[in-house]
PDB file of C-alpha atoms and ligand atoms in Angstrom:
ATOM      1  CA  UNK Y   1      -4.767  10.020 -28.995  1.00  0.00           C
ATOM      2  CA  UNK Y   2      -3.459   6.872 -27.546  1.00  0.00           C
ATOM      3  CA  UNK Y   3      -2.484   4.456 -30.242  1.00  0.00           C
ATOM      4  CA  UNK Y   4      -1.423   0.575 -29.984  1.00  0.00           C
ATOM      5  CA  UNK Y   5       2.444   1.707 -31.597  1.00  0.00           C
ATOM      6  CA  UNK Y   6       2.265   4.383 -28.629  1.00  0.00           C
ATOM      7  CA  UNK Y   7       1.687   1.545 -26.420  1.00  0.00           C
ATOM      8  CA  UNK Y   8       4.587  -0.445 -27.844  1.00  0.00           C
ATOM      9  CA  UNK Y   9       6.810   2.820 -27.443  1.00  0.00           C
ATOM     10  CA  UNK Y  10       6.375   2.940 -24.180  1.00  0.00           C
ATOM     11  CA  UNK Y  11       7.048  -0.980 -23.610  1.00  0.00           C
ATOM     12  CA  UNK Y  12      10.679  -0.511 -25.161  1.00  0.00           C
ATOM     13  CA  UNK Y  13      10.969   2.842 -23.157  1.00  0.00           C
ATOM     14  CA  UNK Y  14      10.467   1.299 -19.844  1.00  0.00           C
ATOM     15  CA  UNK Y  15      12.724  -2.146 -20.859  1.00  0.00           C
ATOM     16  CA  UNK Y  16      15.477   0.336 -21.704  1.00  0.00           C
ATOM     17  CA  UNK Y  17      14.832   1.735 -18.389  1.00  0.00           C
ATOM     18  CA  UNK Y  18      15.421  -1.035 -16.679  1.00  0.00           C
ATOM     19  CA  UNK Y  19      17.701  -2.255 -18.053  1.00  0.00           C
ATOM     20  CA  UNK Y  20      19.841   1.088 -18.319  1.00  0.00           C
ATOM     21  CA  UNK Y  21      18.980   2.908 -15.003  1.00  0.00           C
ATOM     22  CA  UNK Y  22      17.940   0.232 -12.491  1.00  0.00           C
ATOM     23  CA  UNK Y  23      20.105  -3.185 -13.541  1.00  0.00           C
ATOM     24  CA  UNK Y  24      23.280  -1.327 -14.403  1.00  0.00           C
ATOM     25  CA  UNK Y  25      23.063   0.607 -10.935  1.00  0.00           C
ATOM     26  CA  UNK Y  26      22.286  -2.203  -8.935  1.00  0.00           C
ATOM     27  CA  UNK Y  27      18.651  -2.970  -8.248  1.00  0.00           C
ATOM     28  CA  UNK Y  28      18.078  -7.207  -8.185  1.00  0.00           C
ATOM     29  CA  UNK Y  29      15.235  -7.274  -6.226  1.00  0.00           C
ATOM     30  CA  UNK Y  30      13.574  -9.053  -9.339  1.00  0.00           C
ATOM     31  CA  UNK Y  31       9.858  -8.447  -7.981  1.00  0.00           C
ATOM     32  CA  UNK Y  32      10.837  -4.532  -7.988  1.00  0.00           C
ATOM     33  CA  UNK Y  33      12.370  -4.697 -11.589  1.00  0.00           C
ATOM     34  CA  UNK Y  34       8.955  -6.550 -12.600  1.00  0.00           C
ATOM     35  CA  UNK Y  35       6.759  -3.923 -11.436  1.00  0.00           C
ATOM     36  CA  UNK Y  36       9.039  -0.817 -12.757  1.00  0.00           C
ATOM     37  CA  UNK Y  37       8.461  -2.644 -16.273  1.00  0.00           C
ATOM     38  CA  UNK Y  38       4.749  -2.882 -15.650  1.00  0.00           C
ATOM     39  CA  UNK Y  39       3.809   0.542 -14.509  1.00  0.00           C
ATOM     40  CA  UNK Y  40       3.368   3.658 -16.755  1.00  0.00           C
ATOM     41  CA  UNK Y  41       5.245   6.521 -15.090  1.00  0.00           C
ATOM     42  CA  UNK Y  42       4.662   8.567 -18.202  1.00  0.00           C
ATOM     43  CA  UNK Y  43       0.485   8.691 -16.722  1.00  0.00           C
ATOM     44  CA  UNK Y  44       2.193  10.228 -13.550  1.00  0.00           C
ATOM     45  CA  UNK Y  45       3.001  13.072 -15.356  1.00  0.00           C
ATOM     46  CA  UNK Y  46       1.506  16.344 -17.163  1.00  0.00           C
ATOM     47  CA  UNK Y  47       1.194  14.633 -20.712  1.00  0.00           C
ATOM     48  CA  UNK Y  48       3.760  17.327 -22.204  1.00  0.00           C
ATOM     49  CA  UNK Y  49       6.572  15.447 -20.068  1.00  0.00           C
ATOM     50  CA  UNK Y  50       5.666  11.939 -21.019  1.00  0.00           C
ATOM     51  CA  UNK Y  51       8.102  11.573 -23.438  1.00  0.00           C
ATOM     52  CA  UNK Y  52      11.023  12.355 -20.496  1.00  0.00           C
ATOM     53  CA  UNK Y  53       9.159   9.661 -18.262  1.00  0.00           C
ATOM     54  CA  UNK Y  54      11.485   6.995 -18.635  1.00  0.00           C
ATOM     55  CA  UNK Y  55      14.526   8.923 -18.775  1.00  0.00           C
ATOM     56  CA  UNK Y  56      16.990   9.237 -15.995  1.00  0.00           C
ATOM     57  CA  UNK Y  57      15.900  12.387 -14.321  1.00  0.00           C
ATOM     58  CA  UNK Y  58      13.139  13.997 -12.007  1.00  0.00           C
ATOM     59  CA  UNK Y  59      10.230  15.412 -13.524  1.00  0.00           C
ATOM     60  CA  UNK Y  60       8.062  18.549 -12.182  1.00  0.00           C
ATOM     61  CA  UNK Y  61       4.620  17.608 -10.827  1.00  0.00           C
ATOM     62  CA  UNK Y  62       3.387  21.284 -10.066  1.00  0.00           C
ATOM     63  CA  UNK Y  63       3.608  23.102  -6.573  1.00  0.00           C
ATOM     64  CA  UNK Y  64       7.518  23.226  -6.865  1.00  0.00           C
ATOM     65  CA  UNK Y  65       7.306  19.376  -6.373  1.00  0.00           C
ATOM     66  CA  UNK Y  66       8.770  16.561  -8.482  1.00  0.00           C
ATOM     67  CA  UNK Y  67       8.925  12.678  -8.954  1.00  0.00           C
ATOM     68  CA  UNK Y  68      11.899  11.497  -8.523  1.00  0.00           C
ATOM     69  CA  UNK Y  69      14.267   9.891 -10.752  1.00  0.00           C
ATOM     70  CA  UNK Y  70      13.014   6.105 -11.446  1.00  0.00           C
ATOM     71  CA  UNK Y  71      16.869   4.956 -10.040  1.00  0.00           C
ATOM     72  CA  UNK Y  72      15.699   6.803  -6.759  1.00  0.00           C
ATOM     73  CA  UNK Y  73      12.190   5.072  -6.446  1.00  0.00           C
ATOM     74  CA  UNK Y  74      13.489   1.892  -7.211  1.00  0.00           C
ATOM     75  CA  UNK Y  75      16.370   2.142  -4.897  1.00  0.00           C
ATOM     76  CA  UNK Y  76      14.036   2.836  -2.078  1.00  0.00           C
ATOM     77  CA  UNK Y  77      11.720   0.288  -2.756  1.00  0.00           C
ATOM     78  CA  UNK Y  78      14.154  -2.208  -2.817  1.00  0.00           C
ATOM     79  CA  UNK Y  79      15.867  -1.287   0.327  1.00  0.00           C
ATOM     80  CA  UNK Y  80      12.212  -1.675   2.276  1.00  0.00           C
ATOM     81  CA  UNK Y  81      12.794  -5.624   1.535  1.00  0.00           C
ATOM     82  CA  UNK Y  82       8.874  -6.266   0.819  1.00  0.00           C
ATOM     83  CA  UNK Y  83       7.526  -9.594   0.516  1.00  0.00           C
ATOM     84  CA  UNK Y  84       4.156  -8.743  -0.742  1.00  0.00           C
ATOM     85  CA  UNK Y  85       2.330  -9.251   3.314  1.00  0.00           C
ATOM     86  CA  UNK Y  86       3.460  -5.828   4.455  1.00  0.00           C
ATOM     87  CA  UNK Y  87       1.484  -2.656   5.162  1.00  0.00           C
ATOM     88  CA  UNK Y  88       3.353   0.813   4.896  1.00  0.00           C
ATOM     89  CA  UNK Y  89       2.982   4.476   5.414  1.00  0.00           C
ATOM     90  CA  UNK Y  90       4.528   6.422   2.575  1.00  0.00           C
ATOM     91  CA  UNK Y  91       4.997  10.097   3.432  1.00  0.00           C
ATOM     92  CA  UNK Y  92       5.076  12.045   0.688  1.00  0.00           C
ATOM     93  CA  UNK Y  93       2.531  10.836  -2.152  1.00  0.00           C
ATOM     94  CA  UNK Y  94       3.329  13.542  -4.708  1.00  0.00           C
ATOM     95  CA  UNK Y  95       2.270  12.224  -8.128  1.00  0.00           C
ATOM     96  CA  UNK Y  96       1.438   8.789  -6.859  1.00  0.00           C
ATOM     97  CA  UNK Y  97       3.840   6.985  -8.962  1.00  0.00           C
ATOM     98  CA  UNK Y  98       6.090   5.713  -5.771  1.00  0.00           C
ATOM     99  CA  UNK Y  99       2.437   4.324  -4.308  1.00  0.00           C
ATOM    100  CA  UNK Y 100       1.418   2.518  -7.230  1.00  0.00           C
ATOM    101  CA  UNK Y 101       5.090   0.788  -7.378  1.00  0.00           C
ATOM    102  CA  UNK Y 102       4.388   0.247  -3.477  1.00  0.00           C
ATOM    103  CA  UNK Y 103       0.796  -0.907  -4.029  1.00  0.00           C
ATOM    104  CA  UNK Y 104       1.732  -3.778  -6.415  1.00  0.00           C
ATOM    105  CA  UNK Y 105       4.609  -4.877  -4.252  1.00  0.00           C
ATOM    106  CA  UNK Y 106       2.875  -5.234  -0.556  1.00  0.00           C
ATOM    107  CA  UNK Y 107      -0.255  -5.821   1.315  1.00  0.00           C
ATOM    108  CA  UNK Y 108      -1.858  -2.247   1.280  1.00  0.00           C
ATOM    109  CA  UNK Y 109      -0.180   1.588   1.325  1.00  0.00           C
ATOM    110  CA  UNK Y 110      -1.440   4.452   3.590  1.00  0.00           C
ATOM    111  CA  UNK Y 111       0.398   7.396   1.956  1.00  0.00           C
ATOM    112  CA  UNK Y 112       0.044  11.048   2.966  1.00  0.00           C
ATOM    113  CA  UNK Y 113       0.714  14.467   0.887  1.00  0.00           C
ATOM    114  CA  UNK Y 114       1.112  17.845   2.321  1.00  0.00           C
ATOM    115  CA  UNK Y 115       0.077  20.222  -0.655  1.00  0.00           C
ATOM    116  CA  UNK Y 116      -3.882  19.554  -1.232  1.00  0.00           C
ATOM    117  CA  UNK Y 117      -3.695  20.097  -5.385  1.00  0.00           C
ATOM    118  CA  UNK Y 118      -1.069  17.294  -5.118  1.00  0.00           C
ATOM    119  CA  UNK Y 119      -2.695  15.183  -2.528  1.00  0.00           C
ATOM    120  CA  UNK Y 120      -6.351  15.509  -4.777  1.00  0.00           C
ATOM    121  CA  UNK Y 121      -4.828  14.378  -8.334  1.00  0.00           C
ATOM    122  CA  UNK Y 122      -2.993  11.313  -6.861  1.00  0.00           C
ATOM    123  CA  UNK Y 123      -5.961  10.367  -5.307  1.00  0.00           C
ATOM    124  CA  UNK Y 124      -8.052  10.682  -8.492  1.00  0.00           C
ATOM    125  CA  UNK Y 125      -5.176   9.586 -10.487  1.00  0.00           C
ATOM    126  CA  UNK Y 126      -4.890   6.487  -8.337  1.00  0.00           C
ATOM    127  CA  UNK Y 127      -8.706   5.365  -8.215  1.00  0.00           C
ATOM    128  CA  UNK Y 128      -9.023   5.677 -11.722  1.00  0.00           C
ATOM    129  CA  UNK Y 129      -5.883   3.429 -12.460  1.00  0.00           C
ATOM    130  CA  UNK Y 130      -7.621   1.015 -10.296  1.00  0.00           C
ATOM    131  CA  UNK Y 131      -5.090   0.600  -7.471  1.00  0.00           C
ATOM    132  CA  UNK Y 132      -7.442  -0.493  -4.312  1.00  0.00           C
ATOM    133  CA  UNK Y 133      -4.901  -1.493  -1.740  1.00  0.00           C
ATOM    134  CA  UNK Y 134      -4.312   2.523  -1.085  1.00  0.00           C
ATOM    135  CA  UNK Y 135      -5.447   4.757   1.734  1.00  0.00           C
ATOM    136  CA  UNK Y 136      -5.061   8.027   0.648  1.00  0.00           C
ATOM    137  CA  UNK Y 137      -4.546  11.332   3.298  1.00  0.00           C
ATOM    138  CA  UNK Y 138      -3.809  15.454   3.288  1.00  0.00           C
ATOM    139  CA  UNK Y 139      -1.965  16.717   5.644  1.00  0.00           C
ATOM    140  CA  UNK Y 140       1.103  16.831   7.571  1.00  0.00           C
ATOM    141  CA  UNK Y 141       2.877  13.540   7.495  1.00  0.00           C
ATOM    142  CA  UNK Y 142       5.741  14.511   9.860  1.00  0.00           C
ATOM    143  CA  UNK Y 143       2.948  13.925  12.533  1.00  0.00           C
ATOM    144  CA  UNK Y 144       2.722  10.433  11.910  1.00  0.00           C
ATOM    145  CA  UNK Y 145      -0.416   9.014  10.453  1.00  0.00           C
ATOM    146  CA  UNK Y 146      -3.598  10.368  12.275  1.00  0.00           C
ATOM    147  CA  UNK Y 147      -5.094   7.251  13.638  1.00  0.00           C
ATOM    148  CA  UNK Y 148      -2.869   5.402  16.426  1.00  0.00           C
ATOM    149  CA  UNK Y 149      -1.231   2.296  14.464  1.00  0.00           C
ATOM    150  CA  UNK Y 150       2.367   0.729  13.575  1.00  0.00           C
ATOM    151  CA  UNK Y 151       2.964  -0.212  10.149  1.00  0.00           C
ATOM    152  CA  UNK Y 152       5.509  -2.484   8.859  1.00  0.00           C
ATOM    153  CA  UNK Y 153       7.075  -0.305   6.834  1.00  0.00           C
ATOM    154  CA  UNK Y 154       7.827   3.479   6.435  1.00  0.00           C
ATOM    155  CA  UNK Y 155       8.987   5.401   3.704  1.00  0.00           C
ATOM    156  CA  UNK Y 156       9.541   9.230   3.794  1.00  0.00           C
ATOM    157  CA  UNK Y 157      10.116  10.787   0.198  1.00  0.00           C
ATOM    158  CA  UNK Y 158      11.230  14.079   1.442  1.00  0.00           C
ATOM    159  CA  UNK Y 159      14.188  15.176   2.644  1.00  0.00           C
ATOM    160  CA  UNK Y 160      14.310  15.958   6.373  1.00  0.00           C
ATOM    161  CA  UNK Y 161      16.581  16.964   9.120  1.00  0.00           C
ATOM    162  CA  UNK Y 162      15.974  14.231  11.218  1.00  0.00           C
ATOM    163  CA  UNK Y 163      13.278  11.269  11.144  1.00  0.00           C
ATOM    164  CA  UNK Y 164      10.513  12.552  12.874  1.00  0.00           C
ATOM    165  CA  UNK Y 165      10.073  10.611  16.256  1.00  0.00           C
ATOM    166  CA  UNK Y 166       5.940  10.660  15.548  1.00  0.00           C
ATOM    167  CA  UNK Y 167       6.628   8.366  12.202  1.00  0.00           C
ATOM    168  CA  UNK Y 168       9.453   6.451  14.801  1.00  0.00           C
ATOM    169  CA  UNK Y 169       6.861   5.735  16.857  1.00  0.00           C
ATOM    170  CA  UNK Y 170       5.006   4.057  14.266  1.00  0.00           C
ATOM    171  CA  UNK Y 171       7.372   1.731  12.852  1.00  0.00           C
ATOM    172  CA  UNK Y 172       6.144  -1.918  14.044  1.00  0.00           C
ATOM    173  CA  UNK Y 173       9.041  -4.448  15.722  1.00  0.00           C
ATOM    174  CA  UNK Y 174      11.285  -5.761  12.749  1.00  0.00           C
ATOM    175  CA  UNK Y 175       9.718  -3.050  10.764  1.00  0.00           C
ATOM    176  CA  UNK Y 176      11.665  -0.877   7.782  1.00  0.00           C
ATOM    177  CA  UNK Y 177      11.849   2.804   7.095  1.00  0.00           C
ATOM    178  CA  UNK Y 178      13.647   4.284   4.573  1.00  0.00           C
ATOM    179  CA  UNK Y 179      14.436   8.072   4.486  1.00  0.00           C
ATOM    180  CA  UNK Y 180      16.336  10.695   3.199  1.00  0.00           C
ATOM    181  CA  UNK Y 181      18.717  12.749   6.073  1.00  0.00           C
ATOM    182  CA  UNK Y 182      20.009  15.674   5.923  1.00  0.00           C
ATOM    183  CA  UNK Y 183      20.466  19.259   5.048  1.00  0.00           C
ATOM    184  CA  UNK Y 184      18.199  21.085   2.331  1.00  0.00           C
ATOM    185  CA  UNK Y 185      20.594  20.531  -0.443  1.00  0.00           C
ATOM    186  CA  UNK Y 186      22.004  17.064  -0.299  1.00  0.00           C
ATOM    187  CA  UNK Y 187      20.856  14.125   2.094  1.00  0.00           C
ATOM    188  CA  UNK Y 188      21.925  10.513   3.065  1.00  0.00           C
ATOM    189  CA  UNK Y 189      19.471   7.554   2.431  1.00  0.00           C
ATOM    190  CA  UNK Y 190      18.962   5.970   5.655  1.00  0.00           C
ATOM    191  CA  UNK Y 191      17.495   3.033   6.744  1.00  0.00           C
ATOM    192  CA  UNK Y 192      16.138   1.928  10.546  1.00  0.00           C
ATOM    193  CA  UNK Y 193      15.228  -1.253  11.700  1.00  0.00           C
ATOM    194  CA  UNK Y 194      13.174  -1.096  14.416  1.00  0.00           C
ATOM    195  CA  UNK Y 195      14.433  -4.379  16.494  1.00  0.00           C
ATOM    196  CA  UNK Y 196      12.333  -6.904  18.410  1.00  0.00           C
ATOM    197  CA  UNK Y 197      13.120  -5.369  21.853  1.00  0.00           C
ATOM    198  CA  UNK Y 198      12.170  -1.740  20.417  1.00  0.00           C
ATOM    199  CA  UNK Y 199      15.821  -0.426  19.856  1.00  0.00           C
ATOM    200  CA  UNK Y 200      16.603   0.839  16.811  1.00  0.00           C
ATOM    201  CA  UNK Y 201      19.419  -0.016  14.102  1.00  0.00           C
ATOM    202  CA  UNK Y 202      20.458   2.796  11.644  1.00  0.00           C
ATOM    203  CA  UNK Y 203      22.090   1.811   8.260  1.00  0.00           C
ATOM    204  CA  UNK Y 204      23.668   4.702   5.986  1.00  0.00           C
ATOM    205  CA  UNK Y 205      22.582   3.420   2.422  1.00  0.00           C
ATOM    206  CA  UNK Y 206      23.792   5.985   0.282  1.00  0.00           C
ATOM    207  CA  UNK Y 207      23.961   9.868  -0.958  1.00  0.00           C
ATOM    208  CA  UNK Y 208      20.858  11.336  -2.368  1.00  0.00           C
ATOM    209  CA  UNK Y 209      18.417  14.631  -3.390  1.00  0.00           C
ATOM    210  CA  UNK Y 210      15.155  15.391  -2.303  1.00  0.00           C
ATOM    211  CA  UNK Y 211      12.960  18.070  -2.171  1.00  0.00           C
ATOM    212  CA  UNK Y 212      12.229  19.179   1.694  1.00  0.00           C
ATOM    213  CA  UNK Y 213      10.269  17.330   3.910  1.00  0.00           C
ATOM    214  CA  UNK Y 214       8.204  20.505   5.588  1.00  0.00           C
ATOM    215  CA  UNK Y 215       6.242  20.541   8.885  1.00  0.00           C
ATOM    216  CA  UNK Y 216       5.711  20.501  12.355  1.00  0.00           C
ATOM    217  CA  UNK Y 217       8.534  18.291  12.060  1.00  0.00           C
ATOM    218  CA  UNK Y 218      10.257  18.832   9.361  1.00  0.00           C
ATOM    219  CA  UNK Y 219      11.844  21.942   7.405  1.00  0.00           C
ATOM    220  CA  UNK Y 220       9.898  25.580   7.602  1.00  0.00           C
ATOM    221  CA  UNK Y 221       7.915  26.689   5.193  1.00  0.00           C
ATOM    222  CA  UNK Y 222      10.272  28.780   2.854  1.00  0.00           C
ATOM    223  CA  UNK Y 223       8.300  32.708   3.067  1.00  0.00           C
ATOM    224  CA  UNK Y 224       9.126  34.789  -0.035  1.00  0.00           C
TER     225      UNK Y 224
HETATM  226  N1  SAM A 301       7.304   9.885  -4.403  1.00  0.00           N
HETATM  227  C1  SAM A 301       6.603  10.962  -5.059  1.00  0.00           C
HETATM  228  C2  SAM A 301       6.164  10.558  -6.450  1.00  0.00           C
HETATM  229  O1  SAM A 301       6.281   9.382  -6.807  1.00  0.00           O
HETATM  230  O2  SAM A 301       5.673  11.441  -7.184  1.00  0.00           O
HETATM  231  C3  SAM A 301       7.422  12.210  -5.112  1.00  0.00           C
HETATM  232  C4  SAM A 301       7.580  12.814  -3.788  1.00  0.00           C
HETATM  233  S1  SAM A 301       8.244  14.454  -3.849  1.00  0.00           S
HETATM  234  C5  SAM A 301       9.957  14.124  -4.060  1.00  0.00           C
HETATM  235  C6  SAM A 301       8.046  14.849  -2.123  1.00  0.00           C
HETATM  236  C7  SAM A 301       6.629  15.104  -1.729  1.00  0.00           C
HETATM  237  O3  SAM A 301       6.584  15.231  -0.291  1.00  0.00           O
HETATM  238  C8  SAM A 301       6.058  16.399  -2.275  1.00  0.00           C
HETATM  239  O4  SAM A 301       4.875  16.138  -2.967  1.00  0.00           O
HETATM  240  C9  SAM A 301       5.822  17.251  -1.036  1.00  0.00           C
HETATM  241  O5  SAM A 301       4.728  18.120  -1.138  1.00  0.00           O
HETATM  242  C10 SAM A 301       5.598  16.182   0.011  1.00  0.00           C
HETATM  243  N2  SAM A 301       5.787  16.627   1.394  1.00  0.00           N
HETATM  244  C11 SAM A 301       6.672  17.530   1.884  1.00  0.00           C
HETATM  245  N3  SAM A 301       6.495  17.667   3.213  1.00  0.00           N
HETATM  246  C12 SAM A 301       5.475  16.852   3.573  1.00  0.00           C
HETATM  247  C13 SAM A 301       4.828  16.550   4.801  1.00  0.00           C
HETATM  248  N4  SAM A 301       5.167  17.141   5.939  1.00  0.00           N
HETATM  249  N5  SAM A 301       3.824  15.639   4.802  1.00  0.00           N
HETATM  250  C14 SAM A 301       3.443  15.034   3.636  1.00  0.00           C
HETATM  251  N6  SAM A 301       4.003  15.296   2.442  1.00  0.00           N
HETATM  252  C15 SAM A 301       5.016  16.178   2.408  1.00  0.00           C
END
């Protein structure tokens, strides 16, 4: 049973996380800081791990999958630059926890998951913690979201070999994505800025580890 002191627990659990994980490494984005105070990533988890939620590591999520580290979702979020108007595709919605930071920091998400177990409990999850401004999806998001549309930001929370050019396609001029590049093991954190004339501008943000981005587009399914 939940109890008011549990409540309190987790308060000073995610203050020490900010302070400890995200200030010391470098997030100052203070509306990002603000919301990974705010939101309970111990509900994103099987209740067994809640006590690890604030801690500075990745936690399973079933189906092989896991939630990243909060550093890692923080990081990301930051580097989209959101200003609270923007609409984005998220590819990768495992758990849900990255949306519901997304959610409170911009216009409206459309987020997509792969494995249907996954992509059905952080759909539930998110209804029933009330976050409205989310458009949830199964399927395969290196296709690009289904409907023809550009968003203004992108962010891919998978490692792949190389953006897909379907989610390209759909980044809007002076739009944002954020992705991890690379091989299966270790990948960069890129960003592209898609420019007003439609070139593209590719930063290299830093090193990073993700499980893989699979798909028409992405990595093969691994066969046992
Ligand atoms: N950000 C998530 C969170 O907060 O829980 C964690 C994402 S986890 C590191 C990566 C997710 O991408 C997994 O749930 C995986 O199933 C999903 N994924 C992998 N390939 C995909 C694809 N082609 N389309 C959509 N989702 C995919």
């Amino acid at each position: 049973m939940k109890t008011p002191e549990h409540g309190m627990i987790s308060a000073r659990a995610r203050d020490r996380m900010v302070r400890e994980l995200l200030e010391k490494q470098g997030i100052d984005d203070p509306r990002v800081l603000a919301v990974m105070r705010d939101t309970l990533r111990h509900l994103f988890v099987e209740e067994a791990l809640a006590s690890r939620a604030y801690g500075d590591e990745n936690l399973p999520i079933g189906d092989g999958q896991t939630l990243s580290q909060p550093y890692t979702v923080a990081r990301m979020s930051q580097a989209l630059m959101l200003d609270g108007r923007e609409e984005i595709l998220e590819i990768g919605t495992g758990s849900g926890y990255q949306t519901a930071i997304l959610a409170r920091l911009c216009h409206k998400v459309y987020t997509i998951e792969r494995l249907p177990a996954l992509a059905d409990s952080a759909r539930k999850r998110l209804r029933r913690l009330g976050y409205h401004n989310v458009v949830c999806r199964q399927g395969d998001g290196t296709l690009g979201w289904p409907e023809e549309r550009r968003f203004d930001r992108v962010i891919i929370t998978a490692g792949t070999p190389v953006t897909p050019e379907n989610v390209i396609r759909q980044l809007a001029p002076f739009g944002l994505l954020v992705a991890p590049e690379g091989t299966l093991t270790v990948q960069t954190l890129v960003r592209i800025r898609r420019e007003a004339d439609g070139s593209l501008h590719r930063e290299t943000l830093e090193p990073c580890r993700f499980v893989p981005l699979v798909g028409a587009q992405g990595w093969k399914e691994a066969r046992s």
